[in-house]
Structures are given as structure tokens and as C-alpha cells.
mmCIF file of C-alpha atoms in Angstrom:
data_model
loop_
_atom_site.group_PDB
_atom_site.id
_atom_site.type_symbol
_atom_site.label_atom_id
_atom_site.label_comp_id
_atom_site.label_asym_id
_atom_site.label_seq_id
_atom_site.Cartn_x
_atom_site.Cartn_y
_atom_site.Cartn_z
ATOM 1 C CA MET P 1 -69.040 61.982 55.050
ATOM 2 C CA LEU P 2 -68.088 60.121 52.216
ATOM 3 C CA VAL P 3 -67.394 56.198 52.085
ATOM 4 C CA LEU P 4 -64.984 55.069 49.535
ATOM 5 C CA ASP P 5 -64.064 51.111 49.100
ATOM 6 C CA PHE P 6 -61.590 50.026 46.292
ATOM 7 C CA ILE P 7 -63.641 46.515 46.153
ATOM 8 C CA ASN P 8 -61.096 43.043 45.901
ATOM 9 C CA VAL P 9 -63.118 41.012 43.077
ATOM 10 C CA GLY P 10 -59.015 39.961 42.566
ATOM 11 C CA ASN P 11 -58.406 40.762 39.158
ATOM 12 C CA GLY P 12 -60.670 44.194 37.717
ATOM 13 C CA ASP P 13 -62.309 46.664 38.804
ATOM 14 C CA SER P 14 -65.300 47.665 41.806
ATOM 15 C CA ILE P 15 -64.880 50.622 43.403
ATOM 16 C CA LEU P 16 -68.303 51.773 45.458
ATOM 17 C CA VAL P 17 -68.553 55.108 46.636
ATOM 18 C CA ARG P 18 -71.524 55.936 48.959
ATOM 19 C CA GLU P 19 -72.276 59.166 50.991
ATOM 20 C CA LEU P 20 -74.022 58.925 54.712
ATOM 21 C CA GLU P 21 -75.621 61.005 57.004
ATOM 22 C CA GLU P 22 -76.503 59.979 59.933
ATOM 23 C CA GLY P 23 -75.251 56.207 59.076
ATOM 24 C CA ARG P 24 -77.573 55.763 57.089
ATOM 25 C CA THR P 25 -76.999 56.195 52.832
ATOM 26 C CA ARG P 26 -77.611 58.855 51.152
ATOM 27 C CA PHE P 27 -76.370 58.527 47.949
ATOM 28 C CA ALA P 28 -74.576 55.332 46.182
ATOM 29 C CA MET P 29 -72.529 54.765 43.066
ATOM 30 C CA LEU P 30 -70.848 51.847 42.107
ATOM 31 C CA VAL P 31 -67.413 52.591 39.968
ATOM 32 C CA ASP P 32 -67.503 48.916 37.149
ATOM 33 C CA CYS P 33 -68.065 45.273 38.322
ATOM 34 C CA GLY P 34 -65.224 43.406 38.455
ATOM 35 C CA HIS P 35 -64.843 40.108 37.098
ATOM 36 C CA ASP P 36 -67.110 37.289 36.806
ATOM 37 C CA SER P 37 -64.447 35.083 38.506
ATOM 38 C CA LEU P 38 -62.719 35.805 41.486
ATOM 39 C CA ILE P 39 -59.435 33.340 40.395
ATOM 40 C CA ARG P 40 -58.786 34.807 37.006
ATOM 41 C CA ASP P 41 -58.503 31.148 33.831
ATOM 42 C CA ASP P 42 -54.672 32.651 32.529
ATOM 43 C CA HIS P 43 -53.179 32.317 36.907
ATOM 44 C CA PRO P 44 -55.613 29.362 38.034
ATOM 45 C CA GLY P 45 -55.434 27.730 41.608
ATOM 46 C CA GLU P 46 -56.176 27.858 44.077
ATOM 47 C CA LEU P 47 -56.747 30.776 46.903
ATOM 48 C CA ASP P 48 -54.929 31.756 49.708
ATOM 49 C CA PRO P 49 -56.643 30.741 52.549
ATOM 50 C CA ARG P 50 -56.971 34.313 53.775
ATOM 51 C CA SER P 51 -57.706 35.863 50.463
ATOM 52 C CA ARG P 52 -60.864 37.974 51.710
ATOM 53 C CA ARG P 53 -61.757 38.267 47.375
ATOM 54 C CA ILE P 54 -65.752 38.763 46.968
ATOM 55 C CA TYR P 55 -67.969 39.007 44.310
ATOM 56 C CA ALA P 56 -68.496 42.998 43.875
ATOM 57 C CA GLY P 57 -72.544 42.177 44.424
ATOM 58 C CA ASP P 58 -72.328 40.094 47.020
ATOM 59 C CA PHE P 59 -70.011 43.099 48.660
ATOM 60 C CA LEU P 60 -73.201 44.549 47.974
ATOM 61 C CA LYS P 61 -75.143 42.281 50.232
ATOM 62 C CA LYS P 62 -72.639 42.332 52.860
ATOM 63 C CA GLN P 63 -72.536 46.676 53.277
ATOM 64 C CA GLY P 64 -76.690 46.612 52.871
ATOM 65 C CA VAL P 65 -77.043 48.142 50.159
ATOM 66 C CA GLY P 66 -80.208 47.388 47.979
ATOM 67 C CA ARG P 67 -80.274 50.838 45.198
ATOM 68 C CA LEU P 68 -77.753 52.260 43.784
ATOM 69 C CA ASP P 69 -78.223 56.245 42.360
ATOM 70 C CA ILE P 70 -75.619 54.968 39.804
ATOM 71 C CA LEU P 71 -73.403 52.566 37.886
ATOM 72 C CA LEU P 72 -70.805 53.150 35.779
ATOM 73 C CA ALA P 73 -68.806 51.222 33.594
ATOM 74 C CA THR P 74 -65.950 52.916 32.117
ATOM 75 C CA HIS P 75 -65.673 50.022 29.436
ATOM 76 C CA PHE P 76 -66.713 46.756 28.371
ATOM 77 C CA HIS P 77 -63.394 44.306 29.374
ATOM 78 C CA ARG P 78 -64.260 41.545 31.218
ATOM 79 C CA ASP P 79 -62.305 42.489 34.629
ATOM 80 C CA HIS P 80 -64.341 45.913 34.090
ATOM 81 C CA ILE P 81 -67.809 44.898 33.003
ATOM 82 C CA GLY P 82 -67.920 40.924 34.455
ATOM 83 C CA GLY P 83 -69.501 40.609 37.306
ATOM 84 C CA LEU P 84 -72.689 42.728 36.326
ATOM 85 C CA GLY P 85 -75.204 39.824 36.542
ATOM 86 C CA ARG P 86 -74.208 39.786 40.751
ATOM 87 C CA ILE P 87 -75.037 43.517 41.213
ATOM 88 C CA LEU P 88 -78.007 43.135 39.636
ATOM 89 C CA GLU P 89 -79.025 40.215 40.991
ATOM 90 C CA ALA P 90 -78.269 42.474 44.228
ATOM 91 C CA ALA P 91 -79.109 45.775 43.336
ATOM 92 C CA GLU P 92 -81.841 47.536 41.417
ATOM 93 C CA VAL P 93 -79.828 51.082 39.659
ATOM 94 C CA ASP P 94 -81.421 53.872 39.005
ATOM 95 C CA ARG P 95 -79.541 55.218 36.097
ATOM 96 C CA PHE P 96 -76.530 53.459 34.549
ATOM 97 C CA LEU P 97 -74.204 55.406 32.972
ATOM 98 C CA SER P 98 -72.106 53.833 30.222
ATOM 99 C CA THR P 99 -70.241 54.414 26.929
ATOM 100 C CA TYR P 100 -71.809 51.848 24.730
ATOM 101 C CA THR P 101 -75.936 50.135 25.471
ATOM 102 C CA PRO P 102 -76.112 46.423 23.735
ATOM 103 C CA PRO P 103 -79.627 46.789 21.377
ATOM 104 C CA GLU P 104 -83.309 45.548 22.663
ATOM 105 C CA GLY P 105 -83.610 42.069 21.640
ATOM 106 C CA ASN P 106 -79.982 41.020 21.155
ATOM 107 C CA GLY P 107 -80.079 37.708 21.363
ATOM 108 C CA PRO P 108 -76.432 35.874 22.266
ATOM 109 C CA LEU P 109 -72.756 36.297 20.621
ATOM 110 C CA ASP P 110 -71.668 32.741 20.599
ATOM 111 C CA PRO P 111 -68.243 33.549 21.396
ATOM 112 C CA ASP P 112 -66.033 30.565 20.780
ATOM 113 C CA GLY P 113 -68.639 29.425 17.845
ATOM 114 C CA ASP P 114 -67.186 28.759 14.786
ATOM 115 C CA ASN P 115 -66.810 31.682 13.206
ATOM 116 C CA GLY P 116 -62.902 31.159 12.470
ATOM 117 C CA LEU P 117 -62.043 34.013 14.280
ATOM 118 C CA PRO P 118 -58.426 34.970 16.739
ATOM 119 C CA GLY P 119 -58.568 34.756 20.320
ATOM 120 C CA ALA P 120 -58.871 38.479 20.791
ATOM 121 C CA ALA P 121 -61.463 38.933 18.669
ATOM 122 C CA ARG P 122 -63.342 35.796 20.622
ATOM 123 C CA ASN P 123 -62.435 37.697 23.905
ATOM 124 C CA LEU P 124 -64.129 41.003 22.744
ATOM 125 C CA LEU P 125 -67.853 39.108 22.215
ATOM 126 C CA ARG P 126 -67.085 37.218 25.035
ATOM 127 C CA CYS P 127 -66.614 39.990 27.225
ATOM 128 C CA LEU P 128 -69.795 41.694 25.356
ATOM 129 C CA ASP P 129 -71.195 38.604 25.503
ATOM 130 C CA ILE P 130 -71.080 38.874 28.917
ATOM 131 C CA TYR P 131 -72.631 42.811 29.287
ATOM 132 C CA ALA P 132 -75.712 41.903 27.008
ATOM 133 C CA ALA P 133 -75.627 38.412 29.044
ATOM 134 C CA ALA P 134 -75.980 39.758 32.317
ATOM 135 C CA LEU P 135 -78.485 42.748 31.347
ATOM 136 C CA ARG P 136 -81.220 40.604 29.356
ATOM 137 C CA GLU P 137 -81.003 38.561 32.085
ATOM 138 C CA HIS P 138 -81.885 41.099 34.652
ATOM 139 C CA PRO P 139 -84.786 42.887 33.418
ATOM 140 C CA GLY P 140 -86.303 45.896 34.744
ATOM 141 C CA ARG P 141 -83.794 46.171 37.498
ATOM 142 C CA VAL P 142 -82.000 49.596 35.589
ATOM 143 C CA ARG P 143 -84.574 52.259 35.153
ATOM 144 C CA GLU P 144 -83.232 54.041 32.390
ATOM 145 C CA PHE P 145 -79.748 54.066 30.400
ATOM 146 C CA VAL P 146 -77.376 57.233 29.904
ATOM 147 C CA GLU P 147 -74.605 57.010 26.747
ATOM 148 C CA ILE P 148 -71.906 59.021 27.912
ATOM 149 C CA PRO P 149 -70.998 60.300 23.874
ATOM 150 C CA GLY P 150 -67.606 61.036 24.655
ATOM 151 C CA ASP P 151 -67.045 64.461 22.999
ATOM 152 C CA LYS P 152 -67.072 66.500 25.709
ATOM 153 C CA VAL P 153 -66.504 66.182 29.799
ATOM 154 C CA GLU P 154 -70.165 65.917 31.371
ATOM 155 C CA THR P 155 -70.109 67.099 35.146
ATOM 156 C CA LEU P 156 -72.387 65.250 37.330
ATOM 157 C CA PRO P 157 -74.475 67.198 40.657
ATOM 158 C CA LEU P 158 -74.056 63.906 42.510
ATOM 159 C CA THR P 159 -75.566 65.001 46.242
ATOM 160 C CA GLU P 160 -74.939 68.328 47.705
ATOM 161 C CA ASP P 161 -71.773 68.283 48.849
ATOM 162 C CA LEU P 162 -70.662 65.383 46.014
ATOM 163 C CA THR P 163 -69.891 65.975 42.093
ATOM 164 C CA MET P 164 -67.948 64.620 38.895
ATOM 165 C CA GLU P 165 -66.239 64.544 36.723
ATOM 166 C CA ILE P 166 -66.477 62.044 33.815
ATOM 167 C CA TYR P 167 -63.367 61.715 31.359
ATOM 168 C CA ALA P 168 -63.587 59.731 27.841
ATOM 169 C CA GLY P 169 -60.797 59.836 25.256
ATOM 170 C CA GLU P 170 -60.074 60.554 22.182
ATOM 171 C CA PRO P 171 -64.117 61.793 20.650
ATOM 172 C CA ALA P 172 -63.708 59.717 17.341
ATOM 173 C CA LEU P 173 -63.099 56.383 19.504
ATOM 174 C CA TYR P 174 -67.028 56.354 20.050
ATOM 175 C CA PRO P 175 -69.248 56.601 17.687
ATOM 176 C CA ARG P 176 -66.311 53.809 16.134
ATOM 177 C CA GLN P 177 -66.886 51.542 19.072
ATOM 178 C CA LYS P 178 -71.227 51.743 18.998
ATOM 179 C CA THR P 179 -70.154 50.701 15.082
ATOM 180 C CA VAL P 180 -68.204 46.703 15.857
ATOM 181 C CA TYR P 181 -70.578 46.198 18.391
ATOM 182 C CA ASP P 182 -73.115 47.109 17.199
ATOM 183 C CA ALA P 183 -71.893 44.151 14.137
ATOM 184 C CA ALA P 184 -71.511 41.454 16.083
ATOM 185 C CA PHE P 185 -75.086 42.319 17.279
ATOM 186 C CA ARG P 186 -76.594 41.859 14.124
ATOM 187 C CA GLY P 187 -74.276 38.712 13.351
ATOM 188 C CA GLU P 188 -71.993 40.155 11.403
ATOM 189 C CA ARG P 189 -68.124 38.844 12.502
ATOM 190 C CA ASN P 190 -65.789 41.849 10.762
ATOM 191 C CA ARG P 191 -62.340 39.904 11.616
ATOM 192 C CA HIS P 192 -60.280 43.314 11.056
ATOM 193 C CA ASP P 193 -62.098 45.176 13.322
ATOM 194 C CA LEU P 194 -62.923 42.875 16.238
ATOM 195 C CA MET P 195 -59.252 43.162 16.477
ATOM 196 C CA ARG P 196 -58.127 46.450 15.869
ATOM 197 C CA TRP P 197 -60.893 47.809 18.422
ATOM 198 C CA THR P 198 -59.441 45.163 20.871
ATOM 199 C CA LYS P 199 -56.627 47.767 20.935
ATOM 200 C CA SER P 200 -58.533 50.729 21.460
ATOM 201 C CA MET P 201 -60.793 49.286 24.924
ATOM 202 C CA ASN P 202 -58.868 50.378 27.651
ATOM 203 C CA ILE P 203 -57.880 54.448 25.777
ATOM 204 C CA SER P 204 -62.022 54.140 24.991
ATOM 205 C CA SER P 205 -62.391 54.087 29.242
ATOM 206 C CA LEU P 206 -64.335 56.409 31.087
ATOM 207 C CA ARG P 207 -62.226 58.586 34.202
ATOM 208 C CA GLN P 208 -63.628 60.435 36.822
ATOM 209 C CA ARG P 209 -63.080 62.920 39.271
ATOM 210 C CA LEU P 210 -64.977 63.445 42.146
ATOM 211 C CA TYR P 211 -64.874 66.666 44.424
ATOM 212 C CA TYR P 212 -66.115 66.446 48.322
ATOM 213 C CA HIS P 213 -65.427 69.258 50.973
ATOM 214 C CA GLY P 214 -62.289 70.582 48.946
ATOM 215 C CA LYS P 215 -60.869 66.078 48.639
ATOM 216 C CA GLU P 216 -60.598 65.830 44.944
ATOM 217 C CA ILE P 217 -60.674 62.055 44.465
ATOM 218 C CA VAL P 218 -59.709 60.609 40.192
ATOM 219 C CA LEU P 219 -61.083 57.936 39.290
ATOM 220 C CA GLY P 220 -58.566 55.939 36.819
ATOM 221 C CA GLY P 221 -60.385 53.100 35.124
ATOM 222 C CA ASP P 222 -57.968 51.599 32.330
ATOM 223 C CA LEU P 223 -56.475 54.286 30.501
ATOM 224 C CA TYR P 224 -52.551 53.956 29.470
ATOM 225 C CA GLY P 225 -50.631 56.787 30.872
ATOM 226 C CA ALA P 226 -48.651 58.075 28.388
ATOM 227 C CA ALA P 227 -52.988 59.278 26.894
ATOM 228 C CA TRP P 228 -53.123 61.830 29.903
ATOM 229 C CA ASP P 229 -49.340 63.315 29.350
ATOM 230 C CA ASN P 230 -51.980 66.120 27.097
ATOM 231 C CA ASP P 231 -54.347 65.859 29.068
ATOM 232 C CA THR P 232 -54.598 69.907 32.178
ATOM 233 C CA LEU P 233 -53.842 68.023 35.851
ATOM 234 C CA THR P 234 -53.945 69.748 38.545
ATOM 235 C CA PRO P 235 -53.004 67.997 42.032
ATOM 236 C CA CYS P 236 -55.793 65.328 43.440
ATOM 237 C CA ASP P 237 -55.801 63.722 47.439
ATOM 238 C CA ILE P 238 -56.509 60.080 46.195
ATOM 239 C CA LEU P 239 -55.887 58.284 42.730
ATOM 240 C CA LYS P 240 -56.970 54.836 41.585
ATOM 241 C CA LEU P 241 -54.075 54.010 39.097
ATOM 242 C CA PRO P 242 -54.932 53.494 35.850
ATOM 243 C CA HIS P 243 -54.731 49.560 34.437
ATOM 244 C CA HIS P 244 -53.192 47.600 37.657
ATOM 245 C CA ALA P 245 -50.403 49.112 37.807
ATOM 246 C CA SER P 246 -49.347 47.598 34.342
ATOM 247 C CA LEU P 247 -46.055 48.754 32.918
ATOM 248 C CA THR P 248 -47.949 51.596 30.922
ATOM 249 C CA SER P 249 -50.017 52.449 33.985
ATOM 250 C CA SER P 250 -48.627 55.419 34.236
ATOM 251 C CA THR P 251 -45.826 57.604 33.878
ATOM 252 C CA ARG P 252 -43.217 60.184 35.740
ATOM 253 C CA LYS P 253 -45.072 62.572 34.262
ATOM 254 C CA THR P 254 -48.583 62.477 34.873
ATOM 255 C CA VAL P 255 -47.917 61.560 38.423
ATOM 256 C CA SER P 256 -45.853 64.546 39.547
ATOM 257 C CA ARG P 257 -49.250 66.724 38.307
ATOM 258 C CA LEU P 258 -51.617 64.473 39.957
ATOM 259 C CA ALA P 259 -49.209 64.264 43.220
ATOM 260 C CA PRO P 260 -51.590 62.179 44.936
ATOM 261 C CA LYS P 261 -51.253 61.378 48.859
ATOM 262 C CA THR P 262 -53.188 58.627 48.389
ATOM 263 C CA ILE P 263 -53.087 55.905 45.222
ATOM 264 C CA VAL P 264 -55.174 53.060 45.098
ATOM 265 C CA VAL P 265 -53.848 50.307 42.855
ATOM 266 C CA CYS P 266 -57.174 47.661 41.884
ATOM 267 C CA VAL P 267 -54.958 44.159 41.702
ATOM 268 C CA ALA P 268 -55.221 40.055 41.724
ATOM 269 C CA ALA P 269 -51.689 39.286 43.794
ATOM 270 C CA GLY P 270 -50.022 36.146 41.823
ATOM 271 C CA ARG P 271 -50.240 37.503 38.552
ATOM 272 C CA PRO P 272 -48.291 35.829 36.583
ATOM 273 C CA ASP P 273 -47.847 39.240 33.815
ATOM 274 C CA GLU P 274 -46.533 41.923 36.301
ATOM 275 C CA ARG P 275 -49.374 43.572 36.992
ATOM 276 C CA PRO P 276 -48.330 45.145 39.907
ATOM 277 C CA HIS P 277 -45.097 46.292 37.830
ATOM 278 C CA PRO P 278 -42.081 46.316 40.776
ATOM 279 C CA PHE P 279 -41.150 49.937 38.527
ATOM 280 C CA ILE P 280 -44.061 52.011 38.887
ATOM 281 C CA ILE P 281 -44.664 50.911 42.750
ATOM 282 C CA SER P 282 -41.225 51.731 42.820
ATOM 283 C CA LEU P 283 -42.058 55.142 40.740
ATOM 284 C CA LEU P 284 -45.101 56.256 42.999
ATOM 285 C CA LYS P 285 -43.064 55.759 46.355
ATOM 286 C CA GLU P 286 -41.622 57.946 45.081
ATOM 287 C CA TYR P 287 -44.490 60.298 45.136
ATOM 288 C CA THR P 288 -46.043 58.871 48.190
ATOM 289 C CA GLU P 289 -45.645 56.295 50.631
ATOM 290 C CA ASP P 290 -49.649 55.128 50.987
ATOM 291 C CA ILE P 291 -50.132 53.451 48.075
ATOM 292 C CA ARG P 292 -53.256 50.624 49.521
ATOM 293 C CA PHE P 293 -53.773 47.275 46.898
ATOM 294 C CA THR P 294 -57.631 45.696 46.875
ATOM 295 C CA ASP P 295 -55.116 41.624 46.670
ATOM 296 C CA ALA P 296 -52.584 40.791 48.635
ATOM 297 C CA VAL P 297 -49.851 41.704 46.728
ATOM 298 C CA ASP P 298 -46.693 40.394 47.590
ATOM 299 C CA ILE P 299 -43.756 42.543 46.536
ATOM 300 C CA PRO P 300 -40.328 41.428 48.698
ATOM 301 C CA GLY P 301 -39.205 44.285 49.814
ATOM 302 C CA LEU P 302 -41.725 46.625 47.846
ATOM 303 C CA VAL P 303 -44.950 45.312 48.966
ATOM 304 C CA GLU P 304 -46.353 43.532 52.549
ATOM 305 C CA PRO P 305 -49.186 41.636 51.498
ATOM 306 C CA GLN P 306 -52.644 42.741 53.322
ATOM 307 C CA PHE P 307 -55.068 40.182 53.629
ATOM 308 C CA HIS P 308 -59.157 42.452 53.038
ATOM 309 C CA GLU P 309 -63.012 42.441 51.357
ATOM 310 C CA SER P 310 -62.065 46.117 50.345
ATOM 311 C CA VAL P 311 -59.815 49.077 50.559
ATOM 312 C CA HIS P 312 -61.892 51.766 53.106
ATOM 313 C CA ILE P 313 -61.188 55.058 53.225
ATOM 314 C CA GLU P 314 -63.413 58.076 55.477
ATOM 315 C CA ILE P 315 -63.249 61.077 54.240
ATOM 316 C CA GLU P 316 -65.157 64.026 56.063
#
């Protein structure tokens, strides 16, 4: 049986994929790590007392997952990589898949120091700093780092019954990412390069397609909907919608070709930036009524809030 848990990390993504055999875990993979805070600083305030938001690392502990066969980072925004430290406290990782690994011996990036950079560039450095610090502070917890070059579709047989394809963005993005990040770790602060890359982080996001017993699950990362339109897309059973159901997350062309039976939206309730966007939810409802939200989203007339630690789906 394949068990999917789209964890309610509040703002961000973290998806636990397990294959169980007679109740025991045969394979475990985590896609993204969630945020390092359950309450974002751009919409602070006390959580609803009914909230069941949980750090991804704490969710792993509750589920008794002390080892991950694979940890996959789709990209390095804080809401996808921020929870890495807690995850490494909870579980050892056999293989860490990503498009960039910080250099050995790296030190703090000091994103909030007197560097004269605009806020967006500081935020990029902060994301990278959180990522690198988590690895420094938990040495030996990852056995192997695997960099995805981004120049082709990667096909990984995970078990006898489970296969994953990894799709990258434009191949030219990843050498550029390495150049910018390596320079940051060398202490260089090129305002122009940092600002240009901040606009490329989401479109460099990895996507995955899982195949299990005739079912197909698409995990969209944060890649904007328009970037999918030139791809060859085929129907799937479950779609993790890209980019928290923002207005740019999906297009009618993409949704109609994927034709998902179930859609999961990883998003924090109460965001002030219209994520999820009512127009996108209305569009999705034209194709399926089975739309599930990790957090207790409330959109009058469209979505009733549900409080849970994860969107839990089982596939025989």
C-alpha cells in the first residue's frame, strides 16, 4: 500500500511518501521540508486553537519514521527547505536529492549584516543560509548527496512497485544557480546576480511523477502553471497543485490535460496574499470536486475549513 501524507506545515510544502507492507514501512521518501516557523512573519498572530499545524520533523517522529530512503528538495525557498534541521534531528537520510549542495567547510552567510542588499536578495541569502546551517549542525545524518543536473528527466525505480520521474526546468537554470550560490559562499555579494536569481527560484523547482499500481501522482513543486503548458502532459490521479494555488499556479490548459481526480493544495490558512486564490479554486472545481487543503482554509462559498495534521491518502 502507498501512503501519502501532505503535511500541514502551515506555509510551505512537505510530503511524506511511504510504501507499507503488512503495516511495516518498506520505503519512505520526504519531498520538501516545510518552513522553519508555523507562523509566517508576514501574517503573524496566534493560531486558531483548533489548528493542527505541525513541523515536518515532528510529524516524522509521531509516525515513527526514523529513516528516510530519500529526501528530495524541489528548490530552496524557506517554505520548502526551512524545516530541514528538524527533519535531520528526527531521521537519518540515505540519499538527499537536490539541484545544489553547499560546499564543504561553508560558514554563515550573514544575510542580515551590513551588506547593502535589498530585501529580496537578503531573503535569498537567508534561505541558503538556513539550508547550509541545517547540514552543518547535523553532520553524518545524510549518507549521500545526489545533485540533479536538470538536463533530462530522471527515472528512479524506488521499489518493485513504485517508480518516480523527476522533471526539471530549463537546463540553463542550474549552472546559473550554482554560479550564484557558490559566489555567495565565497563571500561575494553581487546585487544584480542575486536579484536576478530570486526571480528564477520557483521556475527552477523540480517536479515529480510517481507511478504505483496503475495510479499516477504528480507533485508540482512551485513551478508556475504557464511553464507547464509546453510540456507533454497526460492525465493523473492525484495532483499536488503548484505554488500554493496562487493566481499564477495553474492554467486551464494544464489542469485540463492533467485531469486529476484529486487535487491537494499545500497552503497556510489566513494568508493575506490570496493563496489560495478564489479564481484558481473555482477553475479547479470545474474538473473535480475532490480538492483538499493541508491547512484549515476558509473561502466562503468555496471551501469549508478542515483541521488536520495532514491530507492522508492511501492507495492499494
